[in-house]
PDB file of C-alpha atoms in Angstrom:
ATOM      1  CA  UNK A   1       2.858  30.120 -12.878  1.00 34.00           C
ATOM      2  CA  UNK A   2       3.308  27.771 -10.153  1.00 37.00           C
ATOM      3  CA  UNK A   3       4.751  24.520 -11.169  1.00 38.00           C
ATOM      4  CA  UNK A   4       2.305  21.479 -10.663  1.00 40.00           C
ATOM      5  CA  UNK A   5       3.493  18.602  -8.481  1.00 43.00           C
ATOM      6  CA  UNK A   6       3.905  15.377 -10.655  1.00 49.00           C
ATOM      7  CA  UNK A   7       1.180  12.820 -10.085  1.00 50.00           C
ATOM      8  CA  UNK A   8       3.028  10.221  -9.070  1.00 64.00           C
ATOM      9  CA  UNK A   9       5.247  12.782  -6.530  1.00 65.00           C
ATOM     10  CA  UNK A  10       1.445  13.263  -5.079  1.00 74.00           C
ATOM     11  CA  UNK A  11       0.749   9.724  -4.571  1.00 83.00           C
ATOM     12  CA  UNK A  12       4.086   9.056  -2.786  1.00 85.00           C
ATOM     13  CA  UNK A  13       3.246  11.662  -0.196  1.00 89.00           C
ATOM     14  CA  UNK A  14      -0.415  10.541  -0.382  1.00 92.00           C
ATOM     15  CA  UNK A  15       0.312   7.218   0.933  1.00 93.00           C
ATOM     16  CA  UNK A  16       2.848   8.541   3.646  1.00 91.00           C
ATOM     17  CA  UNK A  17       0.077  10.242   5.042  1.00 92.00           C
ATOM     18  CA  UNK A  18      -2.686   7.743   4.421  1.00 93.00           C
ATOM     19  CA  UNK A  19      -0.329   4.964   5.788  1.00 93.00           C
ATOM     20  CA  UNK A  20      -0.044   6.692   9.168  1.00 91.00           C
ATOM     21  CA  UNK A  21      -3.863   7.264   9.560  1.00 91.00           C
ATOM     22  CA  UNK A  22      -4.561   3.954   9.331  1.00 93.00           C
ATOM     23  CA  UNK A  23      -2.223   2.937  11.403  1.00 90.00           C
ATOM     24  CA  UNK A  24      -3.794   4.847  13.897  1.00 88.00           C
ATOM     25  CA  UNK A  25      -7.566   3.930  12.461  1.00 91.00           C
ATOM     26  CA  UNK A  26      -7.446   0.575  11.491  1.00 92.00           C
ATOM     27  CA  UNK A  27     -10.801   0.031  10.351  1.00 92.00           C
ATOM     28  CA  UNK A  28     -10.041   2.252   7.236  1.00 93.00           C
ATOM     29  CA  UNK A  29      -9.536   1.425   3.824  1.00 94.00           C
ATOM     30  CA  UNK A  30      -7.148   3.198   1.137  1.00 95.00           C
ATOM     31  CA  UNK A  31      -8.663   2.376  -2.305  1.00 91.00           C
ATOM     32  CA  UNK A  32      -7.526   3.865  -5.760  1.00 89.00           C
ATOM     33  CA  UNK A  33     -10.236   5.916  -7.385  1.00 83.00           C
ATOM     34  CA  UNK A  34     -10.485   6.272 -11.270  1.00 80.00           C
ATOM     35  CA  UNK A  35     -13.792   6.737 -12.185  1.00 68.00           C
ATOM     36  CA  UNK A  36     -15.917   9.988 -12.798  1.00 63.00           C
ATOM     37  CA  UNK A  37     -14.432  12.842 -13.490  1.00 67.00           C
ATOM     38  CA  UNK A  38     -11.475  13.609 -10.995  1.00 69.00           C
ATOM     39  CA  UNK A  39      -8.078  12.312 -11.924  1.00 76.00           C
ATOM     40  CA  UNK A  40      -7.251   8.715 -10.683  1.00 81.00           C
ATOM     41  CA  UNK A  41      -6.109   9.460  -6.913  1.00 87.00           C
ATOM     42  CA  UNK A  42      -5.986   7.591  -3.267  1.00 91.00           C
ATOM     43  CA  UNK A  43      -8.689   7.313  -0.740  1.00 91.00           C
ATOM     44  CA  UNK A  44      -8.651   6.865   2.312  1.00 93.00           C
ATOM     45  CA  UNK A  45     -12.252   5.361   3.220  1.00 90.00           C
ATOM     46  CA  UNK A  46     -14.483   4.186   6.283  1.00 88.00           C
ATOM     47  CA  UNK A  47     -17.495   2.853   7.276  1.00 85.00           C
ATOM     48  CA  UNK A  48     -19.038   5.900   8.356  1.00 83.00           C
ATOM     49  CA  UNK A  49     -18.693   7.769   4.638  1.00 85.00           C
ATOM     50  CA  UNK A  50     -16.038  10.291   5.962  1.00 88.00           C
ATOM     51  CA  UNK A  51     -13.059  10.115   3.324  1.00 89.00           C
ATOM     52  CA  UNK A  52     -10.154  11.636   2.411  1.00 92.00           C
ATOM     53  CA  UNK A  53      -9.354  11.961  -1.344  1.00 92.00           C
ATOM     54  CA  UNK A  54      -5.619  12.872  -1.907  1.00 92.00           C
ATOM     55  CA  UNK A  55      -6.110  14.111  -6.092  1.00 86.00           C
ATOM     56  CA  UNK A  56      -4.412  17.222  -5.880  1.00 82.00           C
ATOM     57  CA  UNK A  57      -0.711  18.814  -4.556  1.00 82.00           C
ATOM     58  CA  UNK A  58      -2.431  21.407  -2.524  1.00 86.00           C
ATOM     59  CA  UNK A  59      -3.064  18.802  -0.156  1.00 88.00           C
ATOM     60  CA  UNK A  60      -6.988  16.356   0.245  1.00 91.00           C
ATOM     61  CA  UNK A  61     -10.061  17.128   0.186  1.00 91.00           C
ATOM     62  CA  UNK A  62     -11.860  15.600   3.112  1.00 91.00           C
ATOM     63  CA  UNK A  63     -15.853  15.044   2.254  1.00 89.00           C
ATOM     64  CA  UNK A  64     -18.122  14.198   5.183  1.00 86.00           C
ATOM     65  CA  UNK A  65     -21.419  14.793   5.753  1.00 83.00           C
ATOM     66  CA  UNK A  66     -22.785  15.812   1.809  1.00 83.00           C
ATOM     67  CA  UNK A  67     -19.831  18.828   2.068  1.00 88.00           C
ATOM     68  CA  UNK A  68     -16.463  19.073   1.242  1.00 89.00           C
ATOM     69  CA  UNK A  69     -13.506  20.731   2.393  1.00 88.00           C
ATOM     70  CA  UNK A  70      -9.903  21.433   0.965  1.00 91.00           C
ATOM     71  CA  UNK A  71      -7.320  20.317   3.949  1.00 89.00           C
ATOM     72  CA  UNK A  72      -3.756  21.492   3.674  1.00 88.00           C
ATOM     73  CA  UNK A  73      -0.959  18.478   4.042  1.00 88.00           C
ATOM     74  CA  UNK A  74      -0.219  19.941   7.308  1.00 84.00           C
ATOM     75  CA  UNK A  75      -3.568  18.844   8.528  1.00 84.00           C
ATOM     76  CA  UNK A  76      -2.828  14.829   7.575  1.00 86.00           C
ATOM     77  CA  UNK A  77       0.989  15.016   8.133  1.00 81.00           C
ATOM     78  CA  UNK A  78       3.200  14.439  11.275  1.00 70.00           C
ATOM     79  CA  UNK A  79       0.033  15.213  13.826  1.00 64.00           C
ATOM     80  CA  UNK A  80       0.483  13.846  17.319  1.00 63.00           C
ATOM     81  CA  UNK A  81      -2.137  11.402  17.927  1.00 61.00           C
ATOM     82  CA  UNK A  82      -2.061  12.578  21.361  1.00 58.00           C
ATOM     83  CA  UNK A  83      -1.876  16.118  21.354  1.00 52.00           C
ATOM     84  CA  UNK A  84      -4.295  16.596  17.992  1.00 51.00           C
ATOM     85  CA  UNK A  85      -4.386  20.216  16.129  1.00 48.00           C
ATOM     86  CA  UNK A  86      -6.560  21.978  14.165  1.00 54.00           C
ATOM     87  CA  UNK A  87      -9.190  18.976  12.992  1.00 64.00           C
ATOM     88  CA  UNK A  88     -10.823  16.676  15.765  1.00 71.00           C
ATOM     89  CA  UNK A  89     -10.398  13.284  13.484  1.00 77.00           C
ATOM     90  CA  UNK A  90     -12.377  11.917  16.462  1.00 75.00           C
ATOM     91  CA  UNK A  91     -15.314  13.318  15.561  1.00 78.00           C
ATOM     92  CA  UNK A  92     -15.270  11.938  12.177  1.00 81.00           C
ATOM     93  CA  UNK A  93     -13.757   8.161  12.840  1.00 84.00           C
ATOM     94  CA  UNK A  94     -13.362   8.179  17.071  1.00 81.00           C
ATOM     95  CA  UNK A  95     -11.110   7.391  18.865  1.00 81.00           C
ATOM     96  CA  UNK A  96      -7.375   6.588  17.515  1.00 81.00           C
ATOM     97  CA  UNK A  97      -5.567   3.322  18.612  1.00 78.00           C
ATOM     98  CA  UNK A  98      -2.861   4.659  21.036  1.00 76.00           C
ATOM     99  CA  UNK A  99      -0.620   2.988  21.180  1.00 78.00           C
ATOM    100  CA  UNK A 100      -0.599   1.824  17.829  1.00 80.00           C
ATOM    101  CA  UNK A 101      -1.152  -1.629  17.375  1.00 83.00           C
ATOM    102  CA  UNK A 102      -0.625  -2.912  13.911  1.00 88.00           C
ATOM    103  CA  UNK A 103      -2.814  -5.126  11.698  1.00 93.00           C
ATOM    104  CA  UNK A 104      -1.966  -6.993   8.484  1.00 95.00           C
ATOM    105  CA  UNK A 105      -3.868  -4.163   6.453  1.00 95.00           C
ATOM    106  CA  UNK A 106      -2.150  -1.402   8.070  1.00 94.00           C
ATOM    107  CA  UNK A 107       1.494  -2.916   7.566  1.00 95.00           C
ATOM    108  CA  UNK A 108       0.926  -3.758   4.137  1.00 96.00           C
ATOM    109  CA  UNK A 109       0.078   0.340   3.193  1.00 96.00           C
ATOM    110  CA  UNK A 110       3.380   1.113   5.516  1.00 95.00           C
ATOM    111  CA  UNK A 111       5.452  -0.761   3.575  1.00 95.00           C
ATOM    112  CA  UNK A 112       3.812   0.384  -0.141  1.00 96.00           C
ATOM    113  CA  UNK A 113       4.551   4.143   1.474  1.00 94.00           C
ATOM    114  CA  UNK A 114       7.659   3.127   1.616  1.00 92.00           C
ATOM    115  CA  UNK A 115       8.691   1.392  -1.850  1.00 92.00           C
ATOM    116  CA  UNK A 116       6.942   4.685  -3.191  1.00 91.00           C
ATOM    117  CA  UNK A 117       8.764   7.319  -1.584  1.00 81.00           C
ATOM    118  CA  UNK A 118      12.037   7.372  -2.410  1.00 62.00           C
ATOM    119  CA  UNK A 119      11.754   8.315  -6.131  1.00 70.00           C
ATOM    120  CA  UNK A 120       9.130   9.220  -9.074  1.00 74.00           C
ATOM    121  CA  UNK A 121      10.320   5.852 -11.086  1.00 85.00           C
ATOM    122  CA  UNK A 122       7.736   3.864  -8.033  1.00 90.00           C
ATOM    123  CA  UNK A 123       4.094   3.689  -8.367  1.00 90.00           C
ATOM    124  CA  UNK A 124       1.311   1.538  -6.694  1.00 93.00           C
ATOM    125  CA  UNK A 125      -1.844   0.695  -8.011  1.00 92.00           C
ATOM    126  CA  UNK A 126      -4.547  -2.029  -7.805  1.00 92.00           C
ATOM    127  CA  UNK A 127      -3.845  -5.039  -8.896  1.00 91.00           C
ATOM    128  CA  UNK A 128      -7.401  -5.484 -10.011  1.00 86.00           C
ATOM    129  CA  UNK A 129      -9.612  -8.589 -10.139  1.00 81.00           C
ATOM    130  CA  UNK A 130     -12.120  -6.735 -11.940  1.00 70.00           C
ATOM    131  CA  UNK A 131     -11.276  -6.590 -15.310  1.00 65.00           C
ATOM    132  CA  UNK A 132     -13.004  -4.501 -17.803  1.00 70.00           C
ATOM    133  CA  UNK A 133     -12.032  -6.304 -20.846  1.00 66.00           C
ATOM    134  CA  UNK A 134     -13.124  -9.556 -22.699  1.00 68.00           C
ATOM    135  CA  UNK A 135     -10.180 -11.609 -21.994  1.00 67.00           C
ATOM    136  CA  UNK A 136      -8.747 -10.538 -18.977  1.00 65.00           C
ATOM    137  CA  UNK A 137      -5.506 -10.840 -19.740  1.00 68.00           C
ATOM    138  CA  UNK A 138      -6.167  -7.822 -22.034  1.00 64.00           C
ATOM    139  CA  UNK A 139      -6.987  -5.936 -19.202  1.00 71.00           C
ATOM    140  CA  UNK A 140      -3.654  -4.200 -18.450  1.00 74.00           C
ATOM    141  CA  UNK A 141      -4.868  -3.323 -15.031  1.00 75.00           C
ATOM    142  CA  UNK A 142      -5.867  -6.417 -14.031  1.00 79.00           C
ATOM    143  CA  UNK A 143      -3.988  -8.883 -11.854  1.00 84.00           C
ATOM    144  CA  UNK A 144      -4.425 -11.698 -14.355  1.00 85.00           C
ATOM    145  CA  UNK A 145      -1.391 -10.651 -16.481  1.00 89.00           C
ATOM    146  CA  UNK A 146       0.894 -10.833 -13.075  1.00 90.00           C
ATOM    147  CA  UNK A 147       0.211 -14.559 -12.217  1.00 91.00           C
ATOM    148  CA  UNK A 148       3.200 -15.580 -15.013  1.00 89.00           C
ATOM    149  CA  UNK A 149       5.453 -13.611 -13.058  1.00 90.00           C
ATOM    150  CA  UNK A 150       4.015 -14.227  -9.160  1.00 92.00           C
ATOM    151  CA  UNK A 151       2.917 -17.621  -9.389  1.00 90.00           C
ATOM    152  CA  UNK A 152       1.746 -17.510  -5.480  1.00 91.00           C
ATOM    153  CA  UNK A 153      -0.609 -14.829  -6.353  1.00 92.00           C
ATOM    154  CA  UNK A 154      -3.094 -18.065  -7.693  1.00 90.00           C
ATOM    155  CA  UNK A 155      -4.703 -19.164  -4.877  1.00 90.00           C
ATOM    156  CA  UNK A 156      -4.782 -15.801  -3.718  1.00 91.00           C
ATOM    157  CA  UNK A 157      -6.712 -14.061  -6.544  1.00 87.00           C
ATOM    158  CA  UNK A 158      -8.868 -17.685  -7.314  1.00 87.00           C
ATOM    159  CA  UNK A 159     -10.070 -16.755  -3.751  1.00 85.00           C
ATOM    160  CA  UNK A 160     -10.614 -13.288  -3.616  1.00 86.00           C
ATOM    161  CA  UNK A 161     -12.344 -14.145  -7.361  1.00 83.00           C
ATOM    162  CA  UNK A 162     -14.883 -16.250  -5.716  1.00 81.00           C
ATOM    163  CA  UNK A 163     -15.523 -13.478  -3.110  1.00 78.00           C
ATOM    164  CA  UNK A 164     -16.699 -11.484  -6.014  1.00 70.00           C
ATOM    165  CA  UNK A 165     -18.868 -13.834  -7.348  1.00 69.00           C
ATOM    166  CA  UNK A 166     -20.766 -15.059  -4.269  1.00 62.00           C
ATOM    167  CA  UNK A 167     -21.314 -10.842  -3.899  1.00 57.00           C
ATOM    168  CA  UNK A 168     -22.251 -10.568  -7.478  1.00 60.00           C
ATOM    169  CA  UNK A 169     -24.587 -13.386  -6.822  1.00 55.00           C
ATOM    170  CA  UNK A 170     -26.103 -11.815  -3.964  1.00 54.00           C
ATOM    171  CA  UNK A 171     -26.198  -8.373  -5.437  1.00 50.00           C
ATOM    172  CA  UNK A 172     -28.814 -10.527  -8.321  1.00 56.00           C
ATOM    173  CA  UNK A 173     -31.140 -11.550  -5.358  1.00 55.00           C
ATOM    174  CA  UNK A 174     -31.274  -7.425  -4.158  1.00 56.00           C
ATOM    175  CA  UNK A 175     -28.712  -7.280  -1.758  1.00 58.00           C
ATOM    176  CA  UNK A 176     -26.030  -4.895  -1.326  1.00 58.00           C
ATOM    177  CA  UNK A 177     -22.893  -5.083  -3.601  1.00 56.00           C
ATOM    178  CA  UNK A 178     -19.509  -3.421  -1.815  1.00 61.00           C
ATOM    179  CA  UNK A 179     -16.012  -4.402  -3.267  1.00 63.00           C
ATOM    180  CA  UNK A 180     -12.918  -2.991  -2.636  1.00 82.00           C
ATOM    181  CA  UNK A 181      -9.970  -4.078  -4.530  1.00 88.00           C
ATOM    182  CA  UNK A 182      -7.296  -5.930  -2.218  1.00 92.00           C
ATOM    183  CA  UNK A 183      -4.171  -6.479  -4.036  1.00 94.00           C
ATOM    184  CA  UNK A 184      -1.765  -3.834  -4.696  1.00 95.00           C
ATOM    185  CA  UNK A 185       1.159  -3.986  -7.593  1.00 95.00           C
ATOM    186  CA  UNK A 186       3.901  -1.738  -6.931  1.00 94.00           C
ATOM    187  CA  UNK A 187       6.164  -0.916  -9.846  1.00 92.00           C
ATOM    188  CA  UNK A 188       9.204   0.590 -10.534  1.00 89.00           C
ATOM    189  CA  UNK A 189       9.968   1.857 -14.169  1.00 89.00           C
ATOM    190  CA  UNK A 190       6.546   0.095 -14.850  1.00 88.00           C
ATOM    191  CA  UNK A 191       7.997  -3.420 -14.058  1.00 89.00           C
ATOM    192  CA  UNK A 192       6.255  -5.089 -11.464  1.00 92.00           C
ATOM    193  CA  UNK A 193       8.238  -5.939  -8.364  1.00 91.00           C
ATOM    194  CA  UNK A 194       5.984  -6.723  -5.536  1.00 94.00           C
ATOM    195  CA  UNK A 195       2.301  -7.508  -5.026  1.00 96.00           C
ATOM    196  CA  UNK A 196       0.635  -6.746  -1.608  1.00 96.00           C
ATOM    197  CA  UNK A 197      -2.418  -8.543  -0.433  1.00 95.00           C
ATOM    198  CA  UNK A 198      -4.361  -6.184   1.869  1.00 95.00           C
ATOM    199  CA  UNK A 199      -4.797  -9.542   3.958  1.00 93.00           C
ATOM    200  CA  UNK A 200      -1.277  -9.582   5.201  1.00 95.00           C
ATOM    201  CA  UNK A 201       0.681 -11.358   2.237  1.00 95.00           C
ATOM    202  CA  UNK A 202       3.898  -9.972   0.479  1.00 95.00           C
ATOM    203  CA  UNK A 203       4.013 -11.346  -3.343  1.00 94.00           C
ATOM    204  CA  UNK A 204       7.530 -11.875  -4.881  1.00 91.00           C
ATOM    205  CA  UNK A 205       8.441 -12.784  -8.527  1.00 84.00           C
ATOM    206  CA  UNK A 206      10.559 -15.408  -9.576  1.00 73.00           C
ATOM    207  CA  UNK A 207      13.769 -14.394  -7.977  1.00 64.00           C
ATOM    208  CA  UNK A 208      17.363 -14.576  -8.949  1.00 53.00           C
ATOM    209  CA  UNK A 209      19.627 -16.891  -7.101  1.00 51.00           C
ATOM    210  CA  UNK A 210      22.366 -14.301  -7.477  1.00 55.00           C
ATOM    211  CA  UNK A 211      19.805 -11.608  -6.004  1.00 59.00           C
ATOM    212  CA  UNK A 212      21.753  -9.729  -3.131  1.00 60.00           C
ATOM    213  CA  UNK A 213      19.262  -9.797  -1.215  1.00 70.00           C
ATOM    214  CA  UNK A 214      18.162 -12.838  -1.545  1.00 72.00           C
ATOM    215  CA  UNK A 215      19.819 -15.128   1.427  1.00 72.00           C
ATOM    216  CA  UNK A 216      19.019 -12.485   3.845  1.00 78.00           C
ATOM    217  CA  UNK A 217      15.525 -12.297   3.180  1.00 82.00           C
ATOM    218  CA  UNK A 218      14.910 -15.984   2.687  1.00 80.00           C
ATOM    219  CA  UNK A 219      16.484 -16.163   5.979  1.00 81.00           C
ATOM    220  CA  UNK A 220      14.296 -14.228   7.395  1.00 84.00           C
ATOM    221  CA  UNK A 221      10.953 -15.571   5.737  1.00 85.00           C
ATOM    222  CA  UNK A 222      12.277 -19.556   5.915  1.00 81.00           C
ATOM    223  CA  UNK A 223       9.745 -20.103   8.539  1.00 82.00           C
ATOM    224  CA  UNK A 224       6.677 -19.032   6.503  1.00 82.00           C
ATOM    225  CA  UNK A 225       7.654 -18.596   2.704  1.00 80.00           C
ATOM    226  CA  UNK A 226       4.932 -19.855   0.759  1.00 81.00           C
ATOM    227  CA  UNK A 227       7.314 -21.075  -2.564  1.00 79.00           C
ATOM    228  CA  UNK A 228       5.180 -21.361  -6.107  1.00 78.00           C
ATOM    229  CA  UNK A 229       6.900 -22.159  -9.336  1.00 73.00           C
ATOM    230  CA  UNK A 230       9.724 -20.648  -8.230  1.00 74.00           C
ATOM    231  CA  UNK A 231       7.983 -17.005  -6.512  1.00 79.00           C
ATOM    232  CA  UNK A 232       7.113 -16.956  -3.535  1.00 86.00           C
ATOM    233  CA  UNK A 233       5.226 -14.817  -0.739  1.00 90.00           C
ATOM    234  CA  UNK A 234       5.089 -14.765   3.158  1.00 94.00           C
ATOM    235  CA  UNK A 235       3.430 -12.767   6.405  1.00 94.00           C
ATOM    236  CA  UNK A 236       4.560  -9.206   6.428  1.00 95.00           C
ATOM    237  CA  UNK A 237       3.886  -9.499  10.472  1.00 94.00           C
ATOM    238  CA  UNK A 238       6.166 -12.269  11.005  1.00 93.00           C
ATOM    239  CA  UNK A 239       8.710 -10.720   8.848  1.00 92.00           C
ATOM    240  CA  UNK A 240       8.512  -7.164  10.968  1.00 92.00           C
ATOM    241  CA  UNK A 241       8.530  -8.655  14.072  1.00 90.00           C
ATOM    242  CA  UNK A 242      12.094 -10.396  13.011  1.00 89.00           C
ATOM    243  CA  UNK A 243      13.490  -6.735  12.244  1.00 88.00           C
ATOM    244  CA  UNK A 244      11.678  -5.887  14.988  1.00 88.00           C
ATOM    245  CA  UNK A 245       9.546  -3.816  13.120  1.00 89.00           C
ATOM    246  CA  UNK A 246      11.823  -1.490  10.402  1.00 89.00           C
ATOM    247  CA  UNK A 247      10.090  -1.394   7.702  1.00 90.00           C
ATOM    248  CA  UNK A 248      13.206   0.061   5.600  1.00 87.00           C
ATOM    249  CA  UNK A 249      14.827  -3.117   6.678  1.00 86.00           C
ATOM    250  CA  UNK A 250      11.845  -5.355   4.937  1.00 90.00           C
ATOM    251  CA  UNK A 251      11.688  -2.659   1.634  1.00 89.00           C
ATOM    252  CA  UNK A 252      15.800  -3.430   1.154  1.00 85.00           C
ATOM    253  CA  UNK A 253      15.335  -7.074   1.126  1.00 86.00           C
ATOM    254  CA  UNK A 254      12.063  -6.845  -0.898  1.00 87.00           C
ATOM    255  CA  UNK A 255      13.604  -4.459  -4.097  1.00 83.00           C
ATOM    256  CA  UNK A 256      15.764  -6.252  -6.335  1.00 75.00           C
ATOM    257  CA  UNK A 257      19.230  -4.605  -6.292  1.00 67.00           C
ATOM    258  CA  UNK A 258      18.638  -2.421  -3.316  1.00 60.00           C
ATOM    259  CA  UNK A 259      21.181  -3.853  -1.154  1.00 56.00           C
ATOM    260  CA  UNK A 260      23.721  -1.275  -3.855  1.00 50.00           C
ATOM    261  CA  UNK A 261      22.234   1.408  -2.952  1.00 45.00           C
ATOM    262  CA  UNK A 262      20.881   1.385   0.606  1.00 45.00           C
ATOM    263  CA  UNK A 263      23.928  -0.955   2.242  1.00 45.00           C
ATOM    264  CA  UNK A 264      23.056  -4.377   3.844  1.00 45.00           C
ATOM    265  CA  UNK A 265      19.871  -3.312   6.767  1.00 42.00           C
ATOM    266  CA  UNK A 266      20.680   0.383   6.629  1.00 43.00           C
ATOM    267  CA  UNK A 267      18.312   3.083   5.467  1.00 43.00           C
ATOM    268  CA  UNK A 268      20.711   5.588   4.290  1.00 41.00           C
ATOM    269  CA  UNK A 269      22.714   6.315   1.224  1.00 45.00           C
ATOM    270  CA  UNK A 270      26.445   5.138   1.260  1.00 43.00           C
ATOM    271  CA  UNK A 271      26.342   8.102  -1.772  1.00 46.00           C
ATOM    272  CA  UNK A 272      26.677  10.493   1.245  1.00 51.00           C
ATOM    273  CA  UNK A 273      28.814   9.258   3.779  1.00 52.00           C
ATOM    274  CA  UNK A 274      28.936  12.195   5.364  1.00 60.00           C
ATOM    275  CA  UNK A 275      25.226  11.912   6.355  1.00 60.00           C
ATOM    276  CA  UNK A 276      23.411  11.247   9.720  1.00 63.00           C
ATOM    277  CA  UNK A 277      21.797   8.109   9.202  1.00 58.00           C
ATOM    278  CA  UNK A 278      18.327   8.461   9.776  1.00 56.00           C
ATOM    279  CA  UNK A 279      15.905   6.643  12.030  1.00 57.00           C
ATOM    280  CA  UNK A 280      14.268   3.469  10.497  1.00 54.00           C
ATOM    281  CA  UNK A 281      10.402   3.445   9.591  1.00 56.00           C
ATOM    282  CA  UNK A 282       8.891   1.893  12.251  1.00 58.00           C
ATOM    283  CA  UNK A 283       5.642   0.898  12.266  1.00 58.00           C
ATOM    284  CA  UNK A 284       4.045   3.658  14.379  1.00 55.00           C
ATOM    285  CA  UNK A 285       2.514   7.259  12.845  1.00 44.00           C
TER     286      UNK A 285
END
């Protein structure tokens, strides 16, 4: 029997891919589905209805047009935006931005692909506003429960929170209802360590003044950093364009600790010394 991929191991290579279509598309959306009957899984939505749902290891399922078909990774990994094989994405969301050109939305899912990838201890999920509890702090979904621990994620959420309510208050007088869940909280061991606001906006706990990495990325956010009770958030833009644009940089200033294991602004392992050092994430499929 073949052995099945772990769920989380599916979701890490789920967002490399997703990450990297949006960057070329960036009028999609990736949402988190877990409603119906499928397991909870990403999406990778657009206005048009054509979406890709990454919910099993054999690789999405891309639905367009009332049908559905099962796509092989190879399909929605490493394809040349300029030299495209097998499907004609055009034909489903036009043209591709060549050469990329980043937004806030698309860096934000670049950088969550790459706090998830390294091991099966990451996840990211919504950080949801919705909550489907009584108390929403019950909700353990919900965002509410994180604002102890990310104080600048207030504002933030008592925003997006009034968002919902003008559209629920809409949606009473007939009109159409769409809402897509913004924030993301990724974890690692199930202990939040970053919330990412779709809008552009990198979340931080109440950090350590001992924290390695602290001074360097403080340094690097001064300009920008939004401080709150002691957490604080800031622009992913700004803070790619001062690395010009390594997004392994910005992840080993963001974890906790990483600094041990990744070396001060380098993406591979002092473990293996011996190893070519790889070529930073940049932000480009």
């Amino acid at each position: 029997m073949a052995q099945q991929a772990r769920p989380d191991a599916v979701a890490a290579r789920a967002w490399q891919s997703a990450s990297s279509i949006v960057l070329a598309w960036p009028e999609l959306t990736i949402s988190w589905a877990d409603w119906y009957d499928r397991p909870a899984h990403l999406i990778v939505q657009s206005s048009s209805g054509v979406t890709l749902h990454y919910a099993g290891g054999e690789g999405p399922v891309l639905t367009a047009d009332g049908a559905e078909a099962q796509l092989r990774w190879a399909d929605v990994e490493y394809f040349d935006l300029s030299n495209q094989l097998g499907l004609d994405w055009a034909d489903h969301w036009g043209r591709p931005t060549v050469p990329v050109q980043p937004t806030a939305k698309s860096a934000i899912y670049t950088a969550i692909a790459a706090l998830v990838g390294p091991d099966d201890a990451w996840t990211a999920r919504p950080a949801k506003i919705l909550f489907r509890t009584e108390d929403p702090l019950d909700d353990p979904l919900a965002v509410f429960r994180l604002l102890s621990a990310f104080p600048s994620l207030m504002t933030t959420v008592q925003w997006y929170a009034s968002q919902l309510s003008l559209g629920l208050r809409r949606a009473s007088a007939g009109r159409e209802l769409a809402w897509h869940e913004p924030l993301w909280q990724v974890s690692r061991n199930g202990q939040a360590v970053a919330v990412l606001d779709e809008a552009g906006r990198v979340h931080l706990a109440r950090v350590s003044t001992n924290d390695d990495n602290l001074a360097d990325l403080l340094e690097l956010v001064a300009d920008d950093a939004d401080w709150v009770a002691g957490g604080f958030s800031f622009d992913i833009l700004a803070a790619l364009d001062g690395l010009d644009g390594d997004v392994d940089a910005l992840v080993a200033l963001i974890v906790p600790g990483a600094r041990h294991a990744f070396g001060p602004r380098r993406s591979w392992s002092p473990a293996a010394p011996g190893q070519e050092p790889v070529n930073p994430r940049r932000l480009e499929p």
